[in-house]
mmCIF file of C-alpha atoms in Angstrom:
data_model
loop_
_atom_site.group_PDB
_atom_site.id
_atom_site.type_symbol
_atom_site.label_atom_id
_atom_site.label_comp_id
_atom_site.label_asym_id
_atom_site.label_seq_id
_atom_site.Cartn_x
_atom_site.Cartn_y
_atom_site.Cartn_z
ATOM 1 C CA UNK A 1 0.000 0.000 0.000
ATOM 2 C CA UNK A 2 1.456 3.295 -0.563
ATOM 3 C CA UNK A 3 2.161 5.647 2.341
ATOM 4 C CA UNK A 4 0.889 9.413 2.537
ATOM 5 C CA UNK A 5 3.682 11.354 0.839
ATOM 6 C CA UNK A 6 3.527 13.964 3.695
ATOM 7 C CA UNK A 7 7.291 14.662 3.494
ATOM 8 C CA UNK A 8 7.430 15.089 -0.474
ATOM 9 C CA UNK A 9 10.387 17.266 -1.579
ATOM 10 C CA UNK A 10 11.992 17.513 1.827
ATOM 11 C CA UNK A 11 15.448 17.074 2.539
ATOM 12 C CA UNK A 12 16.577 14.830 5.566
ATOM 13 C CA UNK A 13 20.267 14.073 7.052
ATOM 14 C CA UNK A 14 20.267 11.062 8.766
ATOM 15 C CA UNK A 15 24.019 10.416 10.464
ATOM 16 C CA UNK A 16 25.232 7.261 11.373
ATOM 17 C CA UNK A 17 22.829 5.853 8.949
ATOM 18 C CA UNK A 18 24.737 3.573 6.990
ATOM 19 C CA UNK A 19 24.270 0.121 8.965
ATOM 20 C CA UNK A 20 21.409 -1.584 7.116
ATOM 21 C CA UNK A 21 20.709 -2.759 9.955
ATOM 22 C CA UNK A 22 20.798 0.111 12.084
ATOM 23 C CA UNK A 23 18.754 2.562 13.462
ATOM 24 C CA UNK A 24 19.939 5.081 11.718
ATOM 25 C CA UNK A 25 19.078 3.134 8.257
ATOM 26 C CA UNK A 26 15.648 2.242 9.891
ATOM 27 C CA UNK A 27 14.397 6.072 10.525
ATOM 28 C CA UNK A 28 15.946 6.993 6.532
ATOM 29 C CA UNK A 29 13.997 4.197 4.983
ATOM 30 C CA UNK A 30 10.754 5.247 7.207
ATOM 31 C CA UNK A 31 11.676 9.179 6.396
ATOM 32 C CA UNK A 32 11.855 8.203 2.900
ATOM 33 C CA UNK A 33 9.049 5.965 2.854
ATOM 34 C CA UNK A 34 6.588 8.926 3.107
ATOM 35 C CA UNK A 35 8.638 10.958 0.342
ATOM 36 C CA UNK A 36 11.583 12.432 1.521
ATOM 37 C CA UNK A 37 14.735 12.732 0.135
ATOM 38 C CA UNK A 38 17.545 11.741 2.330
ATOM 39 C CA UNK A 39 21.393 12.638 3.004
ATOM 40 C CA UNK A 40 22.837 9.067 4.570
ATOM 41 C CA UNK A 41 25.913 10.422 6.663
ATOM 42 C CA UNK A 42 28.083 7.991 7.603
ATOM 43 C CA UNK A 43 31.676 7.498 8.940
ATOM 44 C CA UNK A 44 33.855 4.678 7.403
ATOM 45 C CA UNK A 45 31.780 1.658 5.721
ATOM 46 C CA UNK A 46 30.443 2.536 1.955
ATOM 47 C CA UNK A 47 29.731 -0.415 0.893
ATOM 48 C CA UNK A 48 26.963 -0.702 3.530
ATOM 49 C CA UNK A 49 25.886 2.849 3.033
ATOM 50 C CA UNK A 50 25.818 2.408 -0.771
ATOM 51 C CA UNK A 51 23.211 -0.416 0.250
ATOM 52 C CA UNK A 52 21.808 2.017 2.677
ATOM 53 C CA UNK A 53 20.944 4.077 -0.494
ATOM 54 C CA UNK A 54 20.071 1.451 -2.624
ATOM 55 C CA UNK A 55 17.505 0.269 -0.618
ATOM 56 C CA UNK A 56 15.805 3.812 -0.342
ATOM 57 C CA UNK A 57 15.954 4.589 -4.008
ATOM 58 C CA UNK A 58 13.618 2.257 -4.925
ATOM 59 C CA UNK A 59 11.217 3.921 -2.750
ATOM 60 C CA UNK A 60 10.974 6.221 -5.989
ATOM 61 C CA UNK A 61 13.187 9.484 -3.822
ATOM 62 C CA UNK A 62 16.839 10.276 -4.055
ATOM 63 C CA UNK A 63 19.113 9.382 -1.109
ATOM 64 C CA UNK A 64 22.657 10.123 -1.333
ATOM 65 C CA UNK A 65 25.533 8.585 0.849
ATOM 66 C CA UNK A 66 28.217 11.561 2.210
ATOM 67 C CA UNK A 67 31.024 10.421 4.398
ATOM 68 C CA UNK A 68 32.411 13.102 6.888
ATOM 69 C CA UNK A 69 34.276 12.683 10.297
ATOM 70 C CA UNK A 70 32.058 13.441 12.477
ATOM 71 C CA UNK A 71 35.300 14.484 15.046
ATOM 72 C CA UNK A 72 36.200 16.856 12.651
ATOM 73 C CA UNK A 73 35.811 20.188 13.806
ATOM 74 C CA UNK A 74 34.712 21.485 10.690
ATOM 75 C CA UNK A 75 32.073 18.390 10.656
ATOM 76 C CA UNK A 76 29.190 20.352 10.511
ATOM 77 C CA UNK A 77 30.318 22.634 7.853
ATOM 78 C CA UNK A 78 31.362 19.908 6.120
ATOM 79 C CA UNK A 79 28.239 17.974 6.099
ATOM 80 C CA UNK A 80 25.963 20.626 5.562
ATOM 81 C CA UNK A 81 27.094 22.065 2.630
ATOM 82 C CA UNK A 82 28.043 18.989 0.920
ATOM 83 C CA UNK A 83 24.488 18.040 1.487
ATOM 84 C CA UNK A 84 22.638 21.485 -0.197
ATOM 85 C CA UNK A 85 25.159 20.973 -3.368
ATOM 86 C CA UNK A 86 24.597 17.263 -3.579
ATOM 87 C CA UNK A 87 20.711 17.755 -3.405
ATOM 88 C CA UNK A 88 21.353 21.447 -5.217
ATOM 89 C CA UNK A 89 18.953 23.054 -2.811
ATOM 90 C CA UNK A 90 19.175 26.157 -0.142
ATOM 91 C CA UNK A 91 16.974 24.230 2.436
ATOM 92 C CA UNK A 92 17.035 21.763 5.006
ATOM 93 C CA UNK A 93 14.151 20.332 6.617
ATOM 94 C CA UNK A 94 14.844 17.434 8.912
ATOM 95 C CA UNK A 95 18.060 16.544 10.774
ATOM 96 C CA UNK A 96 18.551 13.154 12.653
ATOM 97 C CA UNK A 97 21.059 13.303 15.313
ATOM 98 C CA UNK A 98 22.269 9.534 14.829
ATOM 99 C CA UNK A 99 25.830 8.697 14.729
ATOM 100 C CA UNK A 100 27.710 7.585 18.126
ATOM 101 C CA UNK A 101 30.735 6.244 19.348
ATOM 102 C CA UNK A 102 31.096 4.093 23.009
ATOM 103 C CA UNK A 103 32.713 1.393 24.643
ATOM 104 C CA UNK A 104 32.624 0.153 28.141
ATOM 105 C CA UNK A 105 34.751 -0.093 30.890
ATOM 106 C CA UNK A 106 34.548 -2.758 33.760
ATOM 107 C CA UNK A 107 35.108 0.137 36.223
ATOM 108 C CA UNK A 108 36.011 3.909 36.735
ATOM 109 C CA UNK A 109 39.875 3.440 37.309
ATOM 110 C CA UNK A 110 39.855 1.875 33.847
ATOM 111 C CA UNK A 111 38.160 4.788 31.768
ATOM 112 C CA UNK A 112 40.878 6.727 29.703
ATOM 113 C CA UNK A 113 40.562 10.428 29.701
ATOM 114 C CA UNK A 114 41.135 9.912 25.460
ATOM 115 C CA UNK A 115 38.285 7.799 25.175
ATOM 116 C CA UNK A 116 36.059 10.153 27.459
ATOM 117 C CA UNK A 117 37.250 13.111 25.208
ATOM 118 C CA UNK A 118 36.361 10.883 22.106
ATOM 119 C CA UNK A 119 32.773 10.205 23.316
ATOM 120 C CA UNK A 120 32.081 13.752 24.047
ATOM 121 C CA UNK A 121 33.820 14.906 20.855
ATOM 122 C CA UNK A 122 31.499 12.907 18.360
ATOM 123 C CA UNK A 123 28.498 12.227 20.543
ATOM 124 C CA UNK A 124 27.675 15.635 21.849
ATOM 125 C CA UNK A 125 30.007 18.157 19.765
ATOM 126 C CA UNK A 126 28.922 16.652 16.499
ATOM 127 C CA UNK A 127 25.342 16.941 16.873
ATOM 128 C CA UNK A 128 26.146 20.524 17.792
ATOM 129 C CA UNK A 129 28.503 21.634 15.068
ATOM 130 C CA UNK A 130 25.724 20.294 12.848
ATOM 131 C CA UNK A 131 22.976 22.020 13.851
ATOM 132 C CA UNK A 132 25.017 25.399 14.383
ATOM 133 C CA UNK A 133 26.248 24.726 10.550
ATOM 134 C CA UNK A 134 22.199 24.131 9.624
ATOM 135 C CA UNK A 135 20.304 26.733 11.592
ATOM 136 C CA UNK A 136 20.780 29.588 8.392
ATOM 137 C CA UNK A 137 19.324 26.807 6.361
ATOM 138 C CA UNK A 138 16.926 25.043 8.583
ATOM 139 C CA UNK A 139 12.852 25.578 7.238
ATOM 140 C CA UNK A 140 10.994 28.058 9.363
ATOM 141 C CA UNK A 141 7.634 26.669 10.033
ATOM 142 C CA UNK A 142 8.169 22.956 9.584
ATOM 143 C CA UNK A 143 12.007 22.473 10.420
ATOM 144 C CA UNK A 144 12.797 19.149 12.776
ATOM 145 C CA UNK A 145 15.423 17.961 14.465
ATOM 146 C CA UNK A 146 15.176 14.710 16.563
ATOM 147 C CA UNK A 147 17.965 13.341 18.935
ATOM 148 C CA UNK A 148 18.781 9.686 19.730
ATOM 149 C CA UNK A 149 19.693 9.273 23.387
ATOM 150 C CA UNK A 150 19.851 6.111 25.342
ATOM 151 C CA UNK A 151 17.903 4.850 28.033
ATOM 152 C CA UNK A 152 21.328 3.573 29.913
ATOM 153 C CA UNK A 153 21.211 7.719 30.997
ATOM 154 C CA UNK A 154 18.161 7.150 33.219
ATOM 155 C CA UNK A 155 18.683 3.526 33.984
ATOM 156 C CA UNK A 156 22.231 3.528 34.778
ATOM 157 C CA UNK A 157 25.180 1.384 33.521
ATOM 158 C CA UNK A 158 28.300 1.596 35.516
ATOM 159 C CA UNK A 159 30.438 0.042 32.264
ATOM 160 C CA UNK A 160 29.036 2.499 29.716
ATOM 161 C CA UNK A 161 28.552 5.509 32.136
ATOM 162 C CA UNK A 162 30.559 7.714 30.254
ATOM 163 C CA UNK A 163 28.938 6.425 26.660
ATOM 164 C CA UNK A 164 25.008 7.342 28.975
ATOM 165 C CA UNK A 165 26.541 10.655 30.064
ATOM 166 C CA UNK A 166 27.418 12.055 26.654
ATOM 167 C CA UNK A 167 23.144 10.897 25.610
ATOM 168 C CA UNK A 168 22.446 12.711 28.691
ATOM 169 C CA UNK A 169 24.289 15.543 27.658
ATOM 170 C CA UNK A 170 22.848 15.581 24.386
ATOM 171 C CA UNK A 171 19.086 15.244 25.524
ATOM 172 C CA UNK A 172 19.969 18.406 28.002
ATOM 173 C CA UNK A 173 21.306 20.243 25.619
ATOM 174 C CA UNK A 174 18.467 20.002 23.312
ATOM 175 C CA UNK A 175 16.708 22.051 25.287
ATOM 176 C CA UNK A 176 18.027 24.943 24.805
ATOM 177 C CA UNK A 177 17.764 24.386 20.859
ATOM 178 C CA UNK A 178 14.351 24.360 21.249
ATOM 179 C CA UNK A 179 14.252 27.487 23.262
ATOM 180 C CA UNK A 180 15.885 29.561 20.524
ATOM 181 C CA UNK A 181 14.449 27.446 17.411
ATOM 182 C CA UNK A 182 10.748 27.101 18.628
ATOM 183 C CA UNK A 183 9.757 30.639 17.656
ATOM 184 C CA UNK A 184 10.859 29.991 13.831
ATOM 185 C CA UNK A 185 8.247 27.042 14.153
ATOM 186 C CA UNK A 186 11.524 24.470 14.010
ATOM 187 C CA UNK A 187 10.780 21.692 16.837
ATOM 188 C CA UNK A 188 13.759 19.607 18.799
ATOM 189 C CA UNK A 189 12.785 16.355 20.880
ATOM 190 C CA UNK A 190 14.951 13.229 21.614
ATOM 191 C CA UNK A 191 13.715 10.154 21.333
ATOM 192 C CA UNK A 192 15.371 7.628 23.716
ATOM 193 C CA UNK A 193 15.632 3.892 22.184
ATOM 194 C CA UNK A 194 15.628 1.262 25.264
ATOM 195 C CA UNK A 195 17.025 -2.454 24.331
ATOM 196 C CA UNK A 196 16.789 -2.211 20.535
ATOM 197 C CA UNK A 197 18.033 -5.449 18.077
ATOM 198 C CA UNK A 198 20.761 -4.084 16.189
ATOM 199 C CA UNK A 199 23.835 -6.458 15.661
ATOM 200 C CA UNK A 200 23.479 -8.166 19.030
ATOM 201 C CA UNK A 201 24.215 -5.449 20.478
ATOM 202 C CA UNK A 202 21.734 -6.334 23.237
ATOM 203 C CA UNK A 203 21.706 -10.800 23.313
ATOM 204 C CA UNK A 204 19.605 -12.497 25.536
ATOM 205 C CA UNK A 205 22.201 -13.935 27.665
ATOM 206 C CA UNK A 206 23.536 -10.467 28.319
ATOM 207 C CA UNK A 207 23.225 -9.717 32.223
ATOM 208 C CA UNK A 208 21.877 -6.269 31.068
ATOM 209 C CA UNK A 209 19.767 -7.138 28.970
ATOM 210 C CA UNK A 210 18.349 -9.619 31.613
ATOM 211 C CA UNK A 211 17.821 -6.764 34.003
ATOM 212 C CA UNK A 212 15.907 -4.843 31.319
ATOM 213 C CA UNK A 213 13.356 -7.604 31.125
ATOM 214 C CA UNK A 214 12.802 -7.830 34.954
ATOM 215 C CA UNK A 215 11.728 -4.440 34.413
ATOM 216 C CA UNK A 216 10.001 -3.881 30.958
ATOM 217 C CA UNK A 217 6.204 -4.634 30.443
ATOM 218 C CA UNK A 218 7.021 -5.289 26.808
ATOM 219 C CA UNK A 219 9.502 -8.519 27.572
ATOM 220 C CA UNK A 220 11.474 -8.205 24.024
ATOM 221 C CA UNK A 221 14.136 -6.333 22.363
ATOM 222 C CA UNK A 222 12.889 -3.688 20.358
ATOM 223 C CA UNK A 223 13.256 -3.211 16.434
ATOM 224 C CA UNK A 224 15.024 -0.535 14.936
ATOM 225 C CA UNK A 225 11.632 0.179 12.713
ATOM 226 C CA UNK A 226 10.146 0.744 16.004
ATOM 227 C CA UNK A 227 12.641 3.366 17.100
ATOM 228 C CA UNK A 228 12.481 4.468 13.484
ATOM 229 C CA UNK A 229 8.284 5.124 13.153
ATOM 230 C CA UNK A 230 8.486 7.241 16.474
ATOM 231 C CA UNK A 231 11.337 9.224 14.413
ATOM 232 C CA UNK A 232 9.495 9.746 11.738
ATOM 233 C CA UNK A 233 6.342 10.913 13.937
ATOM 234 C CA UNK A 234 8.529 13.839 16.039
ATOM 235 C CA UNK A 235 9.831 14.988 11.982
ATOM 236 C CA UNK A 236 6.448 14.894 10.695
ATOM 237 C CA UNK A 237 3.788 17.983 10.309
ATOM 238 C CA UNK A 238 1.510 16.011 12.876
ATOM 239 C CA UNK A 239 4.224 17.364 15.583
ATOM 240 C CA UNK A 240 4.347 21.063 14.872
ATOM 241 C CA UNK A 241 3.268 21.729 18.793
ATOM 242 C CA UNK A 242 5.523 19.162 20.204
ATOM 243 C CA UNK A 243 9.237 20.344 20.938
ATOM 244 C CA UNK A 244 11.477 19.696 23.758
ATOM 245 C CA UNK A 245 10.465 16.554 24.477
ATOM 246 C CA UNK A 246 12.139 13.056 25.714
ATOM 247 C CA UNK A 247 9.965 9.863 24.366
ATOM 248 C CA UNK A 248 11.033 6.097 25.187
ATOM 249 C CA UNK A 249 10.941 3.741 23.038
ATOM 250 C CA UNK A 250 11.542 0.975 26.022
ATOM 251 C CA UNK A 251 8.862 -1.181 26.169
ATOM 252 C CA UNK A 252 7.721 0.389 29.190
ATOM 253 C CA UNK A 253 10.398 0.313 31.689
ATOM 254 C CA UNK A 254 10.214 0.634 35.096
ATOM 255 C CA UNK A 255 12.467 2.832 36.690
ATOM 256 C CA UNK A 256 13.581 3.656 39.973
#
C-alpha cells in the first residue's frame, strides 16, 4: 500500500545511517518511505551505506551517501554544505542526530581520559557543530530535528557511564535548541531507544539485557523500525506543537 507522501520534496540528514541494519538506516527508509529525500551520513563503511541508499531509491526518492568525520571540527560545515550541493537546494528540513561512538569499561579506574574526550567529541560536539552549521538553512515553520539518546542515561550502567553521560548531555542540551528554534516554528525532541536489536548489540544472555526484562512490560528487544516510526512521527507535520520533548521507546520500563 502506498504511504501518505507527507514529506514530499523535503530534505533529511540522517548520520550514522549507513548500517542496514541500524537505526539510523531504519528512521531513513521510514523518512523516505513517506517521500523524503535523504542525506545518509556515515563514517567509514560505503559499501553498507551504498546499500543504505540502494535500498531507499527504490522507494521512488533520491538518497545520497556523504562520508564526513564526524570528530572533525569542521564536521558540521562539512556535512551541511556537501548536502545542499549534492541535493542542489538552499533548504534543510529534517536533521537526525544519529551517529555515536562508546565502549565500556569494567570500572572507573579503567576509563581513559582519550576515550572520554572521544565520546564527548562525536556524541555531543557533532550533533552541535551540525545544527550550528544548519540553523541559516533550517525551514521556518516545519524544520525538525530529533535526537537519539539512550535509556542507559536514566537507567544507569556503571560500564558504559561515560557512553550514557554524553546521551544525557545531548538530551539536556536540546533544550536549549528548542528554546531559541521554537519561535521559527523548528521543533527539537529526543527520542530515547531502550534495548533495541541491532547487531546483538543487546543478546539475551547479556546480564543487562536480563535486568531490562525484569523491568520492561514489553519482555522483548525492540526493532530498529520501532525506534524508526516514532522518528518519523517527532519529523512529521503532525508534531508542529511538540518540541522539547524526551519519548522512550523501552517497552515500558520501570524505573527507579
Amino acid at each position: 500500500m502506498a504511504k501518505d507522501q507527507y514529506l514530499a520534496g523535503k530534505l533529511a540528514i540522517v548520520t550514522g545511517a549507513g548500517k542496514p541494519n541500524g537505526i539510523g538506516a531504519a528512521a531513513a527508509y521510514a523518512l523516505a518511505e513517506h517521500g523524503a529525500n535523504i542525506v545518509i551520513h556515515y563514517g567509514k563503511s560505503s559499501a553498507a551505506a551504498a546499500e543504505t541508499v540502494k535500498k531507499i531509491e527504490t522507494l521512488g526518492v533520491k538518497a545520497v551517501a556523504i562520508s564526513v568525520d564526524q570528530e572533525s571540527e569542521t564536521f558540521g560545515q562539512d556535512l551541511i554544505q556537501a548536502s545542499l550541493k549534492a541535493f542542489n537546494t538552499e533548504t534543510i528540513d529534517i536533521i537526525i542526530n544519529n551517529a555515536a561512538v562508546g565502549t565500556f569499561y569494567p570500572d572507573i579506574e579503567s576509563i581513559p581520559i582519550k576515550d572520554f574526550d572521544w565520546m564527548f567529541r562525536t556524541n555531543v560536539r557533532g550533533p552541535l557543530l551540525l545544527v550550528q552549521a544548519a540553523i541559516p538553512y533550517l525551514a521556518s515553520r516545519g524544520g525538525r530535528i530529533v535526537n537519539i539518546g539512550t535509556i542507559l542515561a536514566r537507567s544507569g550502567s556503571l560500564p558504559g557511564s561515560v557512553y550514557s553521560a554524553t546521551k544525557a548531555a545531548l538530551g539536556t542540551i536540546a533544550l536549549g535548541w528548542g528554546e531559541q528554534l521554537g519561535p521559527k516554528g523548528i521543533t527539537v525532541n529526543t527520542v530515547v531507544p531502550g534495548p533495541i536489536e541491532t547487531d546483538n548489540i543487546f543478546p539475551e544472555d547479556h546480564p543487562m539485557t536480563q535486568k531490562f526484562r525484569s523491568e520492561q512490560h514489553i519482555k522483548r528487544n525492540g526493532t530498529p523500525m520501532e525506534v524508526a516510526e516514532t522518528i518519523l512521527f517527532l519529523a512529521s507535520p503532525m508534531t508542529a506543537y511538540v518540541t522539547g520533548q524526551q519519548v522512550y521507546v523501552d517497552g515500558g520500563l520501570i524505573y527507579p
